[in-house]
Amino acid sequence: MITIPYLTALTTYFSYGLLFAFGQFRDFFRKIFDWWGTTNLQGYAPISLDFEDFYTRRLYLRIQDCFGRPISSAPDAWFDVVERYSNDNNKTLKRTEKRIKCLNLGSYNYLGFAAADEYCTPRAIDSLRRFSASTCSPRVDGGTTTVHTELEECVAKFVGKPAAIVTGMGYVTNSSILPVLIGKAWLIISDSLNHNSIVNGARGSGATIRVFQHNTPSHLEKVLREQIAEGQPRTHRPWKKIIVVVEGIYSMEGEICKLPEIVAVCKKYKAYIYLDEAHSIGAVGKTGRGVCELLGVDTADVDIMMGTFTKSFGSCGGYIAGSKELIQYLKYTCPAHLYATSISPPAAEQIISAIKVILGEDGTSRGAQKLARIRQNSNFFRSELQRMGFEVLGDNDSPVMPIMLYNPAKIPAFSRECLKQNVAIVTVAFPATPLLLARARICISASHSREDLIKALEVISQVGDLVGIKYFPAEPKKQQQEKGTIKLE
Amino acid sequence: MQREPLVLESAAGPHTIINSKEVVNFASANYLGFIGHEQLLNSCTSALEKYGVGSCGPRGFYGTIDVHLDCEARIAKFLGTPDSILYSYGLSTMFSAIPCFSKKGDIIVVDEGVHWGIQNGLYLSRSTVVYFKHNDMESLQNTLEKITSENKRIKKVRRYIVAEAVYQNSGQIAPLDEIIKLKEKYRFRVLLDESNSFGVLGSSGRGLTEYCGVPVEKVDLITASMGHALATEGGFCTGSARFIDHQRLSSSGYVFSASLPPYLASAAITAIDVLEKNPDLISKLKENIAKLWTGLSDIQGLSIASTPESPIVYLRLETSTGSVKDDLKLLEDIADHALKEDSVFVVVSKRSTLDKCRLPIGIRLFVSAAHSESDLLKACESLKRAAKIVLVNHI
């Protein structure tokens, strides 16, 4: 849980209040000008009402240059960021021809498959020549090729389940599978910080949704007991089925799910579990098989496992793995399978090759090296940041580390200062996070070398001092000397 | 109950290999024949070598690659609109765009035959949805009249008409000029899905607006999936700058999802370049559609339900058995027969349990500019024979 220092909370509220007041002031003047001038709506209703747009117009547009920065090379450990300029105070941004070579701490490139890889890319190009870029047809019609069937077997074997189904986009996997599996008399209990795709899928299913406190198995048990005792709303009949939805690694907190305790609670109350491993598949665990391997949970205990290929495998798409009957049912009812174009064959081939590299089936030990490197890199980086006095969230072994900023003015300051020193950082604010808890999020990759990380730490420490985000006291350097003396003895 | 889908062993072009046998392929929406096109493959290869496969991030967090911005500019230039926005999946384009502009309390008038993507978008937006009869302009007018007269606060509420240019569920083409007349009379906004008409209708492939002679500014938002004529993946939305900019922050399929792989964006740019240089592809496609139409119009037991110029030729049973399951079985038998005896691959339209559309199912043939005359003749003959054999007891 995040605890804000009292003074920081006050100053953050004050900053937002000031921004809000200025925004209202400018809106007031804008209304007066508009009232004089003519409107060109001619009887149509306006697209967005005043207050819906307020955050975008008055707060987000001021710092728009910190988001959506275009790049012109592969998103590898070092990449080229395109410089942009603005003539009208950040309302529109235009690209220039200049490129800045920056260290990439923002892309989801956990195992380093983002750029052209020596094993995967030739195979992807072969598959492109053989099957072309797209099949122009949904899976049930004419869009299933040999690559697709091979991919599904490969994924099922890797994850440790009997069968798997693959779709072309991770977001759609959640938002179209949940409505098919879950009907009206079901209960969904989801973690309070679940991703937008799960929320959309749950809403689209029409079932009742209850939320439990983030990553707290005891609260989950309490909610389950209450809901089973009460039954369905109004009729109080027992629920047909109950499903608990959790994520492996939460992308905004970097925390790893407390899976063994949650599985125990669900077994006790006979609820199903749906695990979303978007960030954890391929990135954690001894052989990269995700949170189940890391925490020692048997994959047969988790009923439905979902994941995406964008992060660790350098491709696109999502998968669902489960029992054979479940997958067979989904193949004939899931809208993503019936109506959407199937996943592009070169992308599918990239996933198969990436899985082969991770498992060592390509004949080298590159996969094991990558997995060891990402763990070492994440743990080193996190411990150094904490030593310097930053407030870093997340558990050990997780490659996602958010650094708390809180104050809205620190968001653009941190981002721009880091860019000046050639480090590309991602900053996240409302609405992806709660209003007070803005943060900068770092994603470590296996392709970062030790020198890259040390340079990044220097730059972040400098900028952190400048901007003032070292909320915790830095550990004194005395301890290192003491360690030295113990060694000598 | 359900059959396993057939596994292709080569690219899904006009001829493909199933079970080591070569078949004529009418199941891929490869309207301009771009699958296997040399220029597209070359541009994809160079993009793969430069950028790798995935883009590893959402558009807001270093997932915007310069090819995405180039592709958006190219599409906007081709259609003559101010701006456009790329989505990474064709199906998610409509169901992310609609909830952006329409919330609880707004009114949407929509055709009853729209596909699942639009239906899901309507459900997620929680607006009031009113259906009108499939492709029936009188029904649309009555519905608009009823809504405008009943609702007193109609001026403050956002109102939309959603239609598809070529309906996936029936192959009919929407009469856009009449829809625009109604829209201007009653002050509604129009959202048009041009997945199956982009690159197909109109003398240069610019879609339904060119075909009906309507200036493209009159349609408020055009969406399309690139998995049809352009032979890549993903989708785009195009319209006025206000509409597009709003989606960049509030469309969930754009903000919370990884961006399109760069090689697919570069394939789209190349496809549009090739289309602009070779407008004879469109005339070839039109000829093929006309030939197939005349060939299939006199099959006993099956009737064509689509408009003569639509690239989807939709065959329905003349007299239904009464249950959807039995209809499905008959149509699948016809398709199987055509595949086994004459190596012609056609598909039956399938519905998900979540789909609310009640239009009858049928056999769909996707015509491509790359089909030769012999392919089309073969398909007509084969379907005639298959229909005779399978429907002999049914007629």
PDB file of N, CA, C and O in Angstrom, chain B residues 69-106:
ATOM      1  N   LEU B  69       2.520   7.180 -37.922  1.00  0.00           N
ATOM      2  CA  LEU B  69       2.120   8.541 -38.263  1.00  0.00           C
ATOM      3  C   LEU B  69       2.053   8.705 -39.777  1.00  0.00           C
ATOM      4  O   LEU B  69       1.137   9.349 -40.306  1.00  0.00           O
ATOM      5  N   ASP B  70       3.006   8.079 -40.494  1.00  0.00           N
ATOM      6  CA  ASP B  70       2.966   8.153 -41.953  1.00  0.00           C
ATOM      7  C   ASP B  70       1.717   7.481 -42.496  1.00  0.00           C
ATOM      8  O   ASP B  70       1.081   7.983 -43.427  1.00  0.00           O
ATOM      9  N   CYS B  71       1.360   6.327 -41.918  1.00  0.00           N
ATOM     10  CA  CYS B  71       0.186   5.594 -42.398  1.00  0.00           C
ATOM     11  C   CYS B  71      -1.077   6.418 -42.175  1.00  0.00           C
ATOM     12  O   CYS B  71      -1.941   6.501 -43.052  1.00  0.00           O
ATOM     13  N   GLU B  72      -1.186   7.052 -40.986  1.00  0.00           N
ATOM     14  CA  GLU B  72      -2.373   7.864 -40.719  1.00  0.00           C
ATOM     15  C   GLU B  72      -2.467   9.014 -41.715  1.00  0.00           C
ATOM     16  O   GLU B  72      -3.539   9.309 -42.253  1.00  0.00           O
ATOM     17  N   ALA B  73      -1.326   9.653 -42.004  1.00  0.00           N
ATOM     18  CA  ALA B  73      -1.338  10.765 -42.955  1.00  0.00           C
ATOM     19  C   ALA B  73      -1.713  10.276 -44.353  1.00  0.00           C
ATOM     20  O   ALA B  73      -2.477  10.931 -45.071  1.00  0.00           O
ATOM     21  N   ARG B  74      -1.215   9.090 -44.735  1.00  0.00           N
ATOM     22  CA  ARG B  74      -1.496   8.551 -46.079  1.00  0.00           C
ATOM     23  C   ARG B  74      -2.964   8.262 -46.262  1.00  0.00           C
ATOM     24  O   ARG B  74      -3.562   8.553 -47.296  1.00  0.00           O
ATOM     25  N   ILE B  75      -3.577   7.658 -45.230  1.00  0.00           N
ATOM     26  CA  ILE B  75      -5.008   7.328 -45.329  1.00  0.00           C
ATOM     27  C   ILE B  75      -5.830   8.607 -45.425  1.00  0.00           C
ATOM     28  O   ILE B  75      -6.754   8.717 -46.239  1.00  0.00           O
ATOM     29  N   ALA B  76      -5.476   9.601 -44.600  1.00  0.00           N
ATOM     30  CA  ALA B  76      -6.227  10.853 -44.631  1.00  0.00           C
ATOM     31  C   ALA B  76      -6.095  11.514 -45.994  1.00  0.00           C
ATOM     32  O   ALA B  76      -7.072  12.040 -46.536  1.00  0.00           O
ATOM     33  N   LYS B  77      -4.879  11.456 -46.575  1.00  0.00           N
ATOM     34  CA  LYS B  77      -4.680  12.080 -47.897  1.00  0.00           C
ATOM     35  C   LYS B  77      -5.494  11.349 -48.953  1.00  0.00           C
ATOM     36  O   LYS B  77      -6.123  11.966 -49.804  1.00  0.00           O
ATOM     37  N   PHE B  78      -5.499   9.990 -48.884  1.00  0.00           N
ATOM     38  CA  PHE B  78      -6.207   9.206 -49.896  1.00  0.00           C
ATOM     39  C   PHE B  78      -7.699   9.501 -49.880  1.00  0.00           C
ATOM     40  O   PHE B  78      -8.347   9.644 -50.914  1.00  0.00           O
ATOM     41  N   LEU B  79      -8.271   9.599 -48.655  1.00  0.00           N
ATOM     42  CA  LEU B  79      -9.720   9.783 -48.588  1.00  0.00           C
ATOM     43  C   LEU B  79     -10.123  11.247 -48.639  1.00  0.00           C
ATOM     44  O   LEU B  79     -11.295  11.554 -48.796  1.00  0.00           O
ATOM     45  N   GLY B  80      -9.149  12.158 -48.451  1.00  0.00           N
ATOM     46  CA  GLY B  80      -9.492  13.568 -48.490  1.00  0.00           C
ATOM     47  C   GLY B  80     -10.055  14.103 -47.189  1.00  0.00           C
ATOM     48  O   GLY B  80     -10.780  15.083 -47.177  1.00  0.00           O
ATOM     49  N   THR B  81      -9.732  13.455 -46.061  1.00  0.00           N
ATOM     50  CA  THR B  81     -10.217  13.929 -44.760  1.00  0.00           C
ATOM     51  C   THR B  81      -9.062  14.589 -44.015  1.00  0.00           C
ATOM     52  O   THR B  81      -7.913  14.374 -44.339  1.00  0.00           O
ATOM     53  N   PRO B  82      -9.371  15.404 -42.971  1.00  0.00           N
ATOM     54  CA  PRO B  82      -8.297  16.101 -42.258  1.00  0.00           C
ATOM     55  C   PRO B  82      -7.346  15.174 -41.513  1.00  0.00           C
ATOM     56  O   PRO B  82      -6.159  15.393 -41.493  1.00  0.00           O
ATOM     57  N   ASP B  83      -7.855  14.120 -40.876  1.00  0.00           N
ATOM     58  CA  ASP B  83      -6.982  13.345 -40.001  1.00  0.00           C
ATOM     59  C   ASP B  83      -7.507  11.929 -39.876  1.00  0.00           C
ATOM     60  O   ASP B  83      -8.672  11.643 -40.161  1.00  0.00           O
ATOM     61  N   SER B  84      -6.643  11.021 -39.431  1.00  0.00           N
ATOM     62  CA  SER B  84      -7.124   9.662 -39.186  1.00  0.00           C
ATOM     63  C   SER B  84      -6.345   9.057 -38.035  1.00  0.00           C
ATOM     64  O   SER B  84      -5.323   9.584 -37.612  1.00  0.00           O
ATOM     65  N   ILE B  85      -6.850   7.955 -37.479  1.00  0.00           N
ATOM     66  CA  ILE B  85      -6.239   7.325 -36.311  1.00  0.00           C
ATOM     67  C   ILE B  85      -6.212   5.822 -36.561  1.00  0.00           C
ATOM     68  O   ILE B  85      -7.159   5.263 -37.082  1.00  0.00           O
ATOM     69  N   LEU B  86      -5.105   5.180 -36.202  1.00  0.00           N
ATOM     70  CA  LEU B  86      -4.930   3.753 -36.470  1.00  0.00           C
ATOM     71  C   LEU B  86      -5.243   2.932 -35.232  1.00  0.00           C
ATOM     72  O   LEU B  86      -4.825   3.279 -34.132  1.00  0.00           O
ATOM     73  N   TYR B  87      -5.930   1.827 -35.405  1.00  0.00           N
ATOM     74  CA  TYR B  87      -6.145   0.885 -34.306  1.00  0.00           C
ATOM     75  C   TYR B  87      -5.405  -0.397 -34.622  1.00  0.00           C
ATOM     76  O   TYR B  87      -5.161  -0.716 -35.770  1.00  0.00           O
ATOM     77  N   SER B  88      -5.090  -1.167 -33.558  1.00  0.00           N
ATOM     78  CA  SER B  88      -4.279  -2.349 -33.833  1.00  0.00           C
ATOM     79  C   SER B  88      -5.109  -3.574 -34.179  1.00  0.00           C
ATOM     80  O   SER B  88      -4.564  -4.624 -34.434  1.00  0.00           O
ATOM     81  N   TYR B  89      -6.434  -3.474 -34.205  1.00  0.00           N
ATOM     82  CA  TYR B  89      -7.250  -4.638 -34.495  1.00  0.00           C
ATOM     83  C   TYR B  89      -8.527  -4.165 -35.166  1.00  0.00           C
ATOM     84  O   TYR B  89      -9.162  -3.233 -34.692  1.00  0.00           O
ATOM     85  N   GLY B  90      -8.912  -4.819 -36.260  1.00  0.00           N
ATOM     86  CA  GLY B  90     -10.074  -4.361 -37.017  1.00  0.00           C
ATOM     87  C   GLY B  90     -11.353  -4.384 -36.217  1.00  0.00           C
ATOM     88  O   GLY B  90     -12.144  -3.449 -36.244  1.00  0.00           O
ATOM     89  N   LEU B  91     -11.551  -5.456 -35.439  1.00  0.00           N
ATOM     90  CA  LEU B  91     -12.816  -5.596 -34.724  1.00  0.00           C
ATOM     91  C   LEU B  91     -12.946  -4.551 -33.631  1.00  0.00           C
ATOM     92  O   LEU B  91     -14.040  -4.087 -33.326  1.00  0.00           O
ATOM     93  N   SER B  92     -11.811  -4.146 -33.022  1.00  0.00           N
ATOM     94  CA  SER B  92     -11.918  -3.247 -31.885  1.00  0.00           C
ATOM     95  C   SER B  92     -12.125  -1.810 -32.327  1.00  0.00           C
ATOM     96  O   SER B  92     -12.417  -0.956 -31.497  1.00  0.00           O
ATOM     97  N   THR B  93     -11.996  -1.520 -33.629  1.00  0.00           N
ATOM     98  CA  THR B  93     -12.136  -0.137 -34.084  1.00  0.00           C
ATOM     99  C   THR B  93     -13.510   0.411 -33.750  1.00  0.00           C
ATOM    100  O   THR B  93     -13.641   1.419 -33.067  1.00  0.00           O
ATOM    101  N   MET B  94     -14.550  -0.256 -34.198  1.00  0.00           N
ATOM    102  CA  MET B  94     -15.898   0.267 -33.950  1.00  0.00           C
ATOM    103  C   MET B  94     -16.269   0.189 -32.478  1.00  0.00           C
ATOM    104  O   MET B  94     -16.863   1.122 -31.953  1.00  0.00           O
ATOM    105  N   PHE B  95     -15.923  -0.892 -31.793  1.00  0.00           N
ATOM    106  CA  PHE B  95     -16.417  -0.951 -30.428  1.00  0.00           C
ATOM    107  C   PHE B  95     -15.597  -0.115 -29.461  1.00  0.00           C
ATOM    108  O   PHE B  95     -15.947   0.026 -28.302  1.00  0.00           O
ATOM    109  N   SER B  96     -14.495   0.477 -29.918  1.00  0.00           N
ATOM    110  CA  SER B  96     -13.835   1.482 -29.096  1.00  0.00           C
ATOM    111  C   SER B  96     -14.266   2.882 -29.478  1.00  0.00           C
ATOM    112  O   SER B  96     -14.253   3.787 -28.645  1.00  0.00           O
ATOM    113  N   ALA B  97     -14.621   3.089 -30.761  1.00  0.00           N
ATOM    114  CA  ALA B  97     -14.951   4.449 -31.203  1.00  0.00           C
ATOM    115  C   ALA B  97     -16.321   4.883 -30.708  1.00  0.00           C
ATOM    116  O   ALA B  97     -16.512   6.028 -30.321  1.00  0.00           O
ATOM    117  N   ILE B  98     -17.306   3.957 -30.719  1.00  0.00           N
ATOM    118  CA  ILE B  98     -18.669   4.368 -30.354  1.00  0.00           C
ATOM    119  C   ILE B  98     -18.769   4.819 -28.897  1.00  0.00           C
ATOM    120  O   ILE B  98     -19.313   5.882 -28.628  1.00  0.00           O
ATOM    121  N   PRO B  99     -18.235   4.088 -27.898  1.00  0.00           N
ATOM    122  CA  PRO B  99     -18.377   4.561 -26.516  1.00  0.00           C
ATOM    123  C   PRO B  99     -17.670   5.885 -26.252  1.00  0.00           C
ATOM    124  O   PRO B  99     -17.968   6.556 -25.278  1.00  0.00           O
ATOM    125  N   CYS B 100     -16.743   6.277 -27.124  1.00  0.00           N
ATOM    126  CA  CYS B 100     -16.053   7.565 -26.980  1.00  0.00           C
ATOM    127  C   CYS B 100     -17.016   8.716 -27.142  1.00  0.00           C
ATOM    128  O   CYS B 100     -16.870   9.749 -26.518  1.00  0.00           O
ATOM    129  N   PHE B 101     -17.934   8.578 -28.078  1.00  0.00           N
ATOM    130  CA  PHE B 101     -18.762   9.714 -28.463  1.00  0.00           C
ATOM    131  C   PHE B 101     -20.169   9.638 -27.932  1.00  0.00           C
ATOM    132  O   PHE B 101     -20.930  10.580 -28.067  1.00  0.00           O
ATOM    133  N   SER B 102     -20.546   8.514 -27.376  1.00  0.00           N
ATOM    134  CA  SER B 102     -21.924   8.337 -27.002  1.00  0.00           C
ATOM    135  C   SER B 102     -21.976   7.735 -25.619  1.00  0.00           C
ATOM    136  O   SER B 102     -21.372   6.700 -25.377  1.00  0.00           O
ATOM    137  N   LYS B 103     -22.661   8.415 -24.685  1.00  0.00           N
ATOM    138  CA  LYS B 103     -22.705   7.877 -23.338  1.00  0.00           C
ATOM    139  C   LYS B 103     -24.164   7.633 -22.951  1.00  0.00           C
ATOM    140  O   LYS B 103     -25.038   7.693 -23.784  1.00  0.00           O
ATOM    141  N   LYS B 104     -24.384   7.409 -21.655  1.00  0.00           N
ATOM    142  CA  LYS B 104     -25.740   7.114 -21.197  1.00  0.00           C
ATOM    143  C   LYS B 104     -26.627   8.318 -21.469  1.00  0.00           C
ATOM    144  O   LYS B 104     -26.284   9.442 -21.119  1.00  0.00           O
ATOM    145  N   GLY B 105     -27.775   8.092 -22.057  1.00  0.00           N
ATOM    146  CA  GLY B 105     -28.695   9.188 -22.320  1.00  0.00           C
ATOM    147  C   GLY B 105     -28.675   9.647 -23.764  1.00  0.00           C
ATOM    148  O   GLY B 105     -29.580  10.333 -24.214  1.00  0.00           O
ATOM    149  N   ASP B 106     -27.639   9.270 -24.519  1.00  0.00           N
ATOM    150  CA  ASP B 106     -27.615   9.657 -25.921  1.00  0.00           C
ATOM    151  C   ASP B 106     -28.392   8.638 -26.745  1.00  0.00           C
ATOM    152  O   ASP B 106     -28.693   7.561 -26.291  1.00  0.00           O
TER     153      ASP B 106
END
